[in-house]
Tab-separated table of C-alpha atoms in Angstrom:
chain	number	residue	atom	x	y	z
A	55	MET	CA	-14.950	4.644	22.173
A	56	THR	CA	-14.238	7.219	22.908
A	57	ARG	CA	-10.357	7.935	20.728
A	58	ALA	CA	-7.053	9.723	22.423
A	59	ALA	CA	-6.903	12.315	19.892
A	60	ARG	CA	-8.725	14.536	17.523
A	61	PRO	CA	-9.112	13.831	14.048
A	62	LEU	CA	-6.942	15.998	12.097
A	63	SER	CA	-7.665	19.235	10.222
A	64	VAL	CA	-7.945	18.806	6.313
A	65	PRO	CA	-5.571	21.047	5.558
A	66	ALA	CA	-2.832	18.540	7.844
A	67	ALA	CA	-4.799	15.529	7.001
A	68	HIS	CA	-3.659	16.672	3.112
A	69	GLY	CA	-0.014	17.238	4.440
A	70	LEU	CA	0.260	14.184	6.510
A	71	LEU	CA	-1.325	12.492	3.932
A	72	HIS	CA	1.654	13.086	0.694
A	73	VAL	CA	4.618	13.385	3.381
A	74	THR	CA	3.002	9.322	3.767
A	75	VAL	CA	2.830	8.383	-0.377
A	76	PHE	CA	6.671	9.523	-0.766
A	77	VAL	CA	7.384	8.232	1.963
A	78	TRP	CA	5.553	4.902	0.128
A	79	GLY	CA	7.353	6.226	-2.621
A	80	PHE	CA	10.704	3.855	-1.236
A	81	THR	CA	9.028	1.329	-0.603
A	82	ALA	CA	9.135	-0.013	-4.118
A	83	ILE	CA	12.870	0.515	-4.495
A	84	LEU	CA	13.903	-1.457	-1.442
A	85	GLY	CA	12.001	-4.201	-2.726
A	86	ARG	CA	14.046	-4.253	-5.684
A	87	LEU	CA	17.129	-3.311	-2.956
A	88	ILE	CA	16.332	-6.535	-1.320
A	89	SER	CA	17.353	-10.023	-2.661
A	90	LEU	CA	14.978	-12.194	-1.111
A	91	PRO	CA	12.536	-13.626	-2.927
A	92	ALA	CA	8.609	-12.003	-2.506
A	93	VAL	CA	7.033	-14.153	-0.169
A	94	PRO	CA	10.490	-14.164	2.301
A	95	LEU	CA	10.744	-10.716	2.209
A	96	VAL	CA	7.341	-9.643	3.088
A	97	TRP	CA	7.412	-12.329	6.059
A	98	TYR	CA	10.579	-10.951	6.941
A	99	ARG	CA	9.487	-7.388	6.576
A	100	LEU	CA	5.901	-8.273	9.238
A	101	LEU	CA	8.313	-9.847	11.438
A	102	VAL	CA	10.176	-6.158	12.032
A	103	VAL	CA	6.709	-3.776	12.002
A	104	LEU	CA	5.061	-6.110	14.788
A	105	PRO	CA	7.199	-6.223	18.072
A	106	VAL	CA	7.172	-2.627	16.537
A	107	MET	CA	3.658	-2.199	16.866
A	108	GLY	CA	3.569	-3.814	20.477
A	109	LEU	CA	5.571	-1.956	21.694
A	110	LEU	CA	3.353	0.945	20.831
A	111	LEU	CA	1.329	-0.123	21.929
A	112	ARG	CA	2.226	-0.350	25.328
A	113	LEU	CA	3.713	2.239	24.974
A	114	LYS	CA	0.646	4.073	24.744
A	115	GLY	CA	-1.333	2.473	27.172
A	116	LEU	CA	-4.012	0.935	24.865
A	117	PRO	CA	-5.493	-2.830	25.771
A	118	LEU	CA	-4.960	-4.946	22.848
A	119	ALA	CA	-7.907	-6.641	22.589
A	120	THR	CA	-11.650	-5.634	21.515
A	121	ALA	CA	-15.133	-6.946	20.843
A	122	PRO	CA	-14.206	-10.491	19.525
A	123	LYS	CA	-16.960	-9.479	16.052
A	124	THR	CA	-13.934	-6.540	15.066
A	125	MET	CA	-11.528	-9.042	15.985
A	126	ARG	CA	-12.240	-10.863	12.564
A	127	ALA	CA	-13.246	-7.771	11.056
A	128	PHE	CA	-9.429	-7.030	10.973
A	129	TRP	CA	-8.127	-10.551	10.790
A	130	GLY	CA	-10.262	-10.190	7.527
A	131	ILE	CA	-8.438	-7.018	6.445
A	132	GLY	CA	-4.890	-8.200	7.408
A	133	VAL	CA	-5.332	-11.495	4.117
A	134	LEU	CA	-6.191	-8.332	2.149
A	135	VAL	CA	-3.042	-6.534	3.695
A	136	ALA	CA	-0.352	-9.809	2.939
A	137	LEU	CA	-1.787	-10.588	-0.699
A	138	HIS	CA	-1.288	-6.951	-1.724
A	139	TRP	CA	2.020	-6.876	-0.489
A	140	LEU	CA	2.744	-10.905	-2.149
A	141	CYS	CA	1.235	-9.541	-5.295
A	142	PHE	CA	3.278	-6.536	-5.422
A	143	TYR	CA	6.218	-7.759	-4.595
A	144	GLY	CA	5.822	-10.140	-6.723
A	145	CYS	CA	5.778	-7.844	-9.273
A	146	ILE	CA	8.854	-6.292	-8.736
A	147	LYS	CA	10.464	-9.465	-8.750
A	148	TYR	CA	8.785	-10.804	-12.200
A	149	ALA	CA	7.848	-7.527	-13.568
A	150	GLY	CA	10.198	-4.415	-12.334
A	151	VAL	CA	9.569	-1.597	-10.434
A	152	ALA	CA	8.128	0.360	-13.501
A	153	VAL	CA	5.151	-1.883	-13.011
A	154	ALA	CA	4.859	-2.606	-10.312
A	155	VAL	CA	4.291	1.469	-9.637
A	156	LEU	CA	2.033	2.364	-12.526
A	157	CYS	CA	-0.211	-0.531	-11.591
A	158	LEU	CA	-1.142	1.762	-8.498
A	159	SER	CA	-2.444	3.702	-10.579
A	160	SER	CA	-5.635	1.938	-11.129
A	161	LEU	CA	-6.259	1.549	-6.408
A	162	THR	CA	-8.889	4.417	-8.284
A	163	PHE	CA	-10.862	2.402	-9.920
A	164	PHE	CA	-11.146	0.188	-7.634
A	165	THR	CA	-11.874	2.433	-5.135
A	166	ALA	CA	-14.062	3.788	-7.240
A	167	LEU	CA	-15.751	0.344	-7.051
A	168	PHE	CA	-15.388	-0.683	-3.313
A	169	GLU	CA	-16.297	3.358	-1.418
A	170	PRO	CA	-20.002	3.028	-2.191
A	171	VAL	CA	-20.683	-0.407	-1.332
A	172	VAL	CA	-18.848	0.429	2.184
A	173	TYR	CA	-20.502	3.652	2.694
A	174	ARG	CA	-23.655	2.428	1.198
A	175	ARG	CA	-23.809	5.795	-0.958
A	176	ALA	CA	-24.159	6.435	-4.615
A	177	VAL	CA	-22.042	5.478	-7.585
A	178	VAL	CA	-19.871	8.635	-9.165
A	179	PRO	CA	-19.784	7.205	-12.921
A	180	ALA	CA	-17.200	9.848	-13.798
A	181	GLU	CA	-15.032	8.299	-11.016
A	182	LEU	CA	-15.608	4.975	-12.969
A	183	LEU	CA	-14.829	6.432	-15.828
A	184	ILE	CA	-11.542	8.539	-15.012
A	185	GLY	CA	-9.982	5.158	-13.056
A	186	LEU	CA	-11.324	2.161	-16.475
A	187	ALA	CA	-9.256	5.064	-18.287
A	188	ALA	CA	-6.260	4.722	-16.017
A	189	ILE	CA	-6.725	0.043	-15.592
A	190	VAL	CA	-6.173	1.157	-20.284
A	191	GLY	CA	-3.830	3.398	-20.120
A	192	VAL	CA	-1.667	1.015	-17.284
A	193	ALA	CA	-1.992	-2.411	-20.084
A	194	LEU	CA	-0.672	0.267	-22.724
A	195	LEU	CA	2.363	1.540	-20.939
A	196	VAL	CA	3.085	-1.628	-19.431
A	197	LYS	CA	3.019	-3.969	-22.434
A	198	LEU	CA	4.486	-1.098	-24.894
A	199	GLU	CA	7.836	-0.002	-23.093
A	200	THR	CA	8.085	-2.610	-20.707
A	201	ARG	CA	6.822	-5.191	-23.118
A	202	ALA	CA	5.736	-6.928	-19.627
A	203	THR	CA	3.912	-10.856	-19.750
A	204	PRO	CA	0.227	-10.432	-18.580
A	205	ALA	CA	1.092	-12.945	-15.619
A	206	GLY	CA	3.058	-9.194	-14.610
A	207	LEU	CA	0.512	-7.036	-15.458
A	208	ALA	CA	-1.846	-9.577	-13.735
A	209	LEU	CA	-0.262	-9.220	-11.079
A	210	GLY	CA	0.197	-5.792	-10.558
A	211	LEU	CA	-3.192	-5.286	-11.368
A	212	ALA	CA	-4.666	-7.577	-8.560
A	213	SER	CA	-1.978	-5.995	-5.862
A	214	ALA	CA	-4.110	-2.335	-6.412
A	215	LEU	CA	-6.941	-4.102	-6.241
A	216	PHE	CA	-5.998	-5.841	-2.859
A	217	SER	CA	-5.021	-2.017	-1.732
A	218	ALA	CA	-7.992	-0.945	-3.322
A	219	GLY	CA	-9.726	-3.437	-0.604
A	220	PHE	CA	-8.810	-2.832	2.784
A	221	GLY	CA	-7.059	0.952	2.439
A	222	THR	CA	-11.717	1.605	2.284
A	223	LEU	CA	-12.169	-1.293	5.116
A	224	ASN	CA	-9.537	0.514	7.240
A	225	GLY	CA	-11.547	3.738	6.256
A	226	VAL	CA	-14.460	2.780	8.458
A	227	TRP	CA	-12.697	1.177	11.154
A	228	SER	CA	-10.008	4.066	11.411
A	229	ARG	CA	-12.367	6.351	12.611
A	230	LYS	CA	-13.836	3.218	15.263
A	231	GLU	CA	-10.532	1.854	17.089
A	232	PRO	CA	-7.082	2.705	17.963
A	233	ALA	CA	-4.637	2.982	14.694
A	234	ALA	CA	-1.849	1.047	16.413
A	235	ARG	CA	-4.821	-1.441	17.580
A	236	VAL	CA	-5.207	-2.475	14.008
A	237	THR	CA	-2.264	-2.352	13.218
A	238	LEU	CA	-1.477	-4.555	14.792
A	239	HIS	CA	-4.221	-7.036	14.667
A	240	GLU	CA	-4.452	-6.819	10.744
A	241	LEU	CA	-0.657	-7.511	10.429
A	242	SER	CA	-1.167	-9.988	12.839
A	243	SER	CA	-3.519	-11.052	10.182
A	244	ALA	CA	-0.998	-10.745	7.939
A	245	LEU	CA	1.645	-12.129	9.233
A	246	LEU	CA	0.265	-15.592	9.776
A	247	VAL	CA	-0.666	-16.078	5.540
A	248	THR	CA	1.864	-15.372	4.653
A	249	SER	CA	3.631	-17.855	6.808
A	250	LEU	CA	2.134	-20.690	5.354
A	251	GLY	CA	3.496	-20.145	1.440
A	252	PHE	CA	6.829	-19.035	4.067
A	253	ALA	CA	6.991	-22.979	5.125
A	254	ALA	CA	5.883	-24.133	2.830
A	255	TRP	CA	7.753	-23.469	-0.759
A	256	ASP	CA	9.765	-20.401	0.121
A	257	PHE	CA	11.489	-20.907	3.209
A	258	ILE	CA	14.356	-18.667	3.619
A	259	PRO	CA	16.334	-19.262	7.916
A	260	PRO	CA	17.405	-15.633	9.103
A	261	TRP	CA	20.780	-16.877	9.695
A	262	ALA	CA	20.251	-17.380	5.589
A	263	LEU	CA	19.946	-13.666	4.971
A	264	SER	CA	22.860	-11.333	4.521
A	265	PRO	CA	24.183	-8.427	6.246
A	266	ARG	CA	22.218	-6.005	3.536
A	267	ASP	CA	19.309	-8.139	3.013
A	268	GLY	CA	18.763	-7.679	6.797
A	269	LEU	CA	19.768	-3.788	6.690
A	270	TRP	CA	17.191	-3.201	4.060
A	271	LEU	CA	14.361	-5.392	5.795
A	272	LEU	CA	14.302	-2.682	8.902
A	273	VAL	CA	14.214	0.453	6.948
A	274	LEU	CA	11.399	-0.762	5.129
A	275	GLY	CA	10.008	-2.366	7.957
A	276	VAL	CA	10.176	0.315	10.835
A	277	GLY	CA	11.191	3.432	8.042
A	278	CYS	CA	9.230	3.048	5.564
A	279	THR	CA	5.991	0.206	6.819
A	280	VAL	CA	5.766	1.456	10.708
A	281	PHE	CA	5.157	5.936	10.309
A	282	PRO	CA	3.447	5.300	6.767
A	283	TRP	CA	0.857	2.680	8.245
A	284	LEU	CA	-0.407	4.923	11.069
A	285	ALA	CA	0.198	8.155	9.506
A	286	SER	CA	-2.789	6.602	6.458
A	287	LEU	CA	-4.748	5.763	8.736
A	288	LYS	CA	-4.755	9.012	11.316
A	289	VAL	CA	-5.602	10.441	7.707
A	290	LEU	CA	-8.696	7.897	7.521
A	291	GLU	CA	-9.819	9.710	10.592
A	292	THR	CA	-10.248	12.960	8.304
A	293	LEU	CA	-10.249	12.321	4.433
A	294	SER	CA	-12.077	9.575	2.676
A	295	PRO	CA	-10.833	7.079	1.094
A	296	TYR	CA	-10.929	8.054	-2.601
A	297	THR	CA	-8.953	10.844	-1.584
A	298	LEU	CA	-6.281	9.064	-0.254
A	299	ALA	CA	-6.193	6.392	-3.491
A	300	LEU	CA	-6.189	9.768	-5.616
A	301	ALA	CA	-3.203	10.710	-3.118
A	302	VAL	CA	-1.384	7.238	-4.089
A	303	THR	CA	-1.574	8.216	-7.854
A	304	LEU	CA	1.636	9.812	-6.634
A	305	GLU	CA	3.700	7.108	-5.423
A	306	PRO	CA	4.651	6.064	-9.228
A	307	VAL	CA	5.799	9.529	-9.685
A	308	TYR	CA	8.376	8.592	-6.689
A	309	SER	CA	9.096	5.550	-7.214
A	310	LEU	CA	10.077	5.799	-10.992
A	311	VAL	CA	12.485	8.534	-9.869
A	312	LEU	CA	14.291	7.343	-7.677
A	313	ALA	CA	14.039	3.611	-9.452
A	314	TRP	CA	16.200	5.350	-12.180
A	315	LEU	CA	18.378	6.594	-9.629
A	316	PHE	CA	19.305	3.426	-7.948
A	317	PHE	CA	19.321	1.306	-11.265
A	318	PRO	CA	19.331	3.556	-14.010
A	319	GLY	CA	20.756	0.753	-16.198
A	320	GLU	CA	18.030	-1.721	-15.749
A	321	GLU	CA	14.991	0.860	-15.367
A	322	GLN	CA	15.887	2.573	-18.508
A	323	LEU	CA	12.495	3.725	-20.342
A	324	THR	CA	11.694	5.806	-23.399
A	325	GLY	CA	10.419	9.551	-23.548
A	326	ARG	CA	7.272	8.014	-24.283
A	327	PHE	CA	6.868	5.993	-21.511
A	328	TYR	CA	7.138	9.568	-19.276
A	329	ALA	CA	4.867	10.934	-21.086
A	330	GLY	CA	2.528	8.525	-20.886
A	331	ALA	CA	2.937	8.130	-17.077
A	332	ALA	CA	2.419	12.035	-16.496
A	333	GLY	CA	-0.868	12.017	-18.301
A	334	LEU	CA	-1.618	9.013	-17.099
A	335	ILE	CA	-1.120	11.037	-13.556
A	336	ALA	CA	-2.650	13.916	-15.122
A	337	LEU	CA	-5.887	12.307	-15.656
A	338	VAL	CA	-6.339	10.155	-12.690
A	339	LEU	CA	-5.537	13.693	-10.742
A	340	ALA	CA	-8.380	15.247	-12.835
A	341	ASN	CA	-10.758	13.444	-10.211
A	342	ALA	CA	-9.977	16.252	-7.203
A	343	TRP	CA	-12.404	18.336	-9.099
A	344	LEU	CA	-14.974	15.730	-8.770
A	345	LYS	CA	-14.740	15.693	-4.379
A	346	ARG	CA	-17.935	15.730	-3.091
A	347	PRO	CA	-18.887	18.395	-0.868
A	348	SER	CA	-18.902	16.173	2.773
A	349	ARG	CA	-14.743	15.362	1.741
């Protein structure tokens, strides 16, 4: 397929990537501000996003349909997206913002496992070792400082696992299909998956939403989903999923600072916690020295 626009240059892609990660830093805060449980929160988020994506497709003059094989791939990836969001917001509701965003630091390790399989390249042992150290660091910080239960930690790590899965696969498809079409099909699948849980045990009708929740859902859906999702797919036309995962390790820094500002009485952590978090981020960022020439 001939793409409508050329991929970004490497410097431009890195710049857009870090703006995207900064915006993603607000998603945990909005997840905490919205009073809905995880399943309705994700369901209404998707309900806001999908009409906007459909409108973008129409404005761009892009057809919705694609090859059946491609469609099946998009809908399969959408299942991973739904599971990621459900686990992420479940962790926020169950264990707090700090646990959820710190667990995202393990994203690099999972991506280092998935990317060689998807791209059919050799595993880089150093990436795996540093990523594994990140997981150990996350587990220690979460357990010692936040006293999170194993269930809270499991939700956070599962969120990172599913994020690494769909992020790596999107690295392939973003170079073959327009970002708006990829997003619309993937998030339609995510809505279908989430609807099962929404209808079964967490149904909250629209008229039961508070005006405050409705406002934050609009901000979450349009400002913190549509723009960064399309931007991340654009970035993946130039950079690898591993590079994207590496940058996402900065999201906890933004989210923890914002959590301190928004919830000073609820997200108080010791100096040891922040020192450990800084060390964890530095550990993962050390992977920048291991970039392969192709990146």
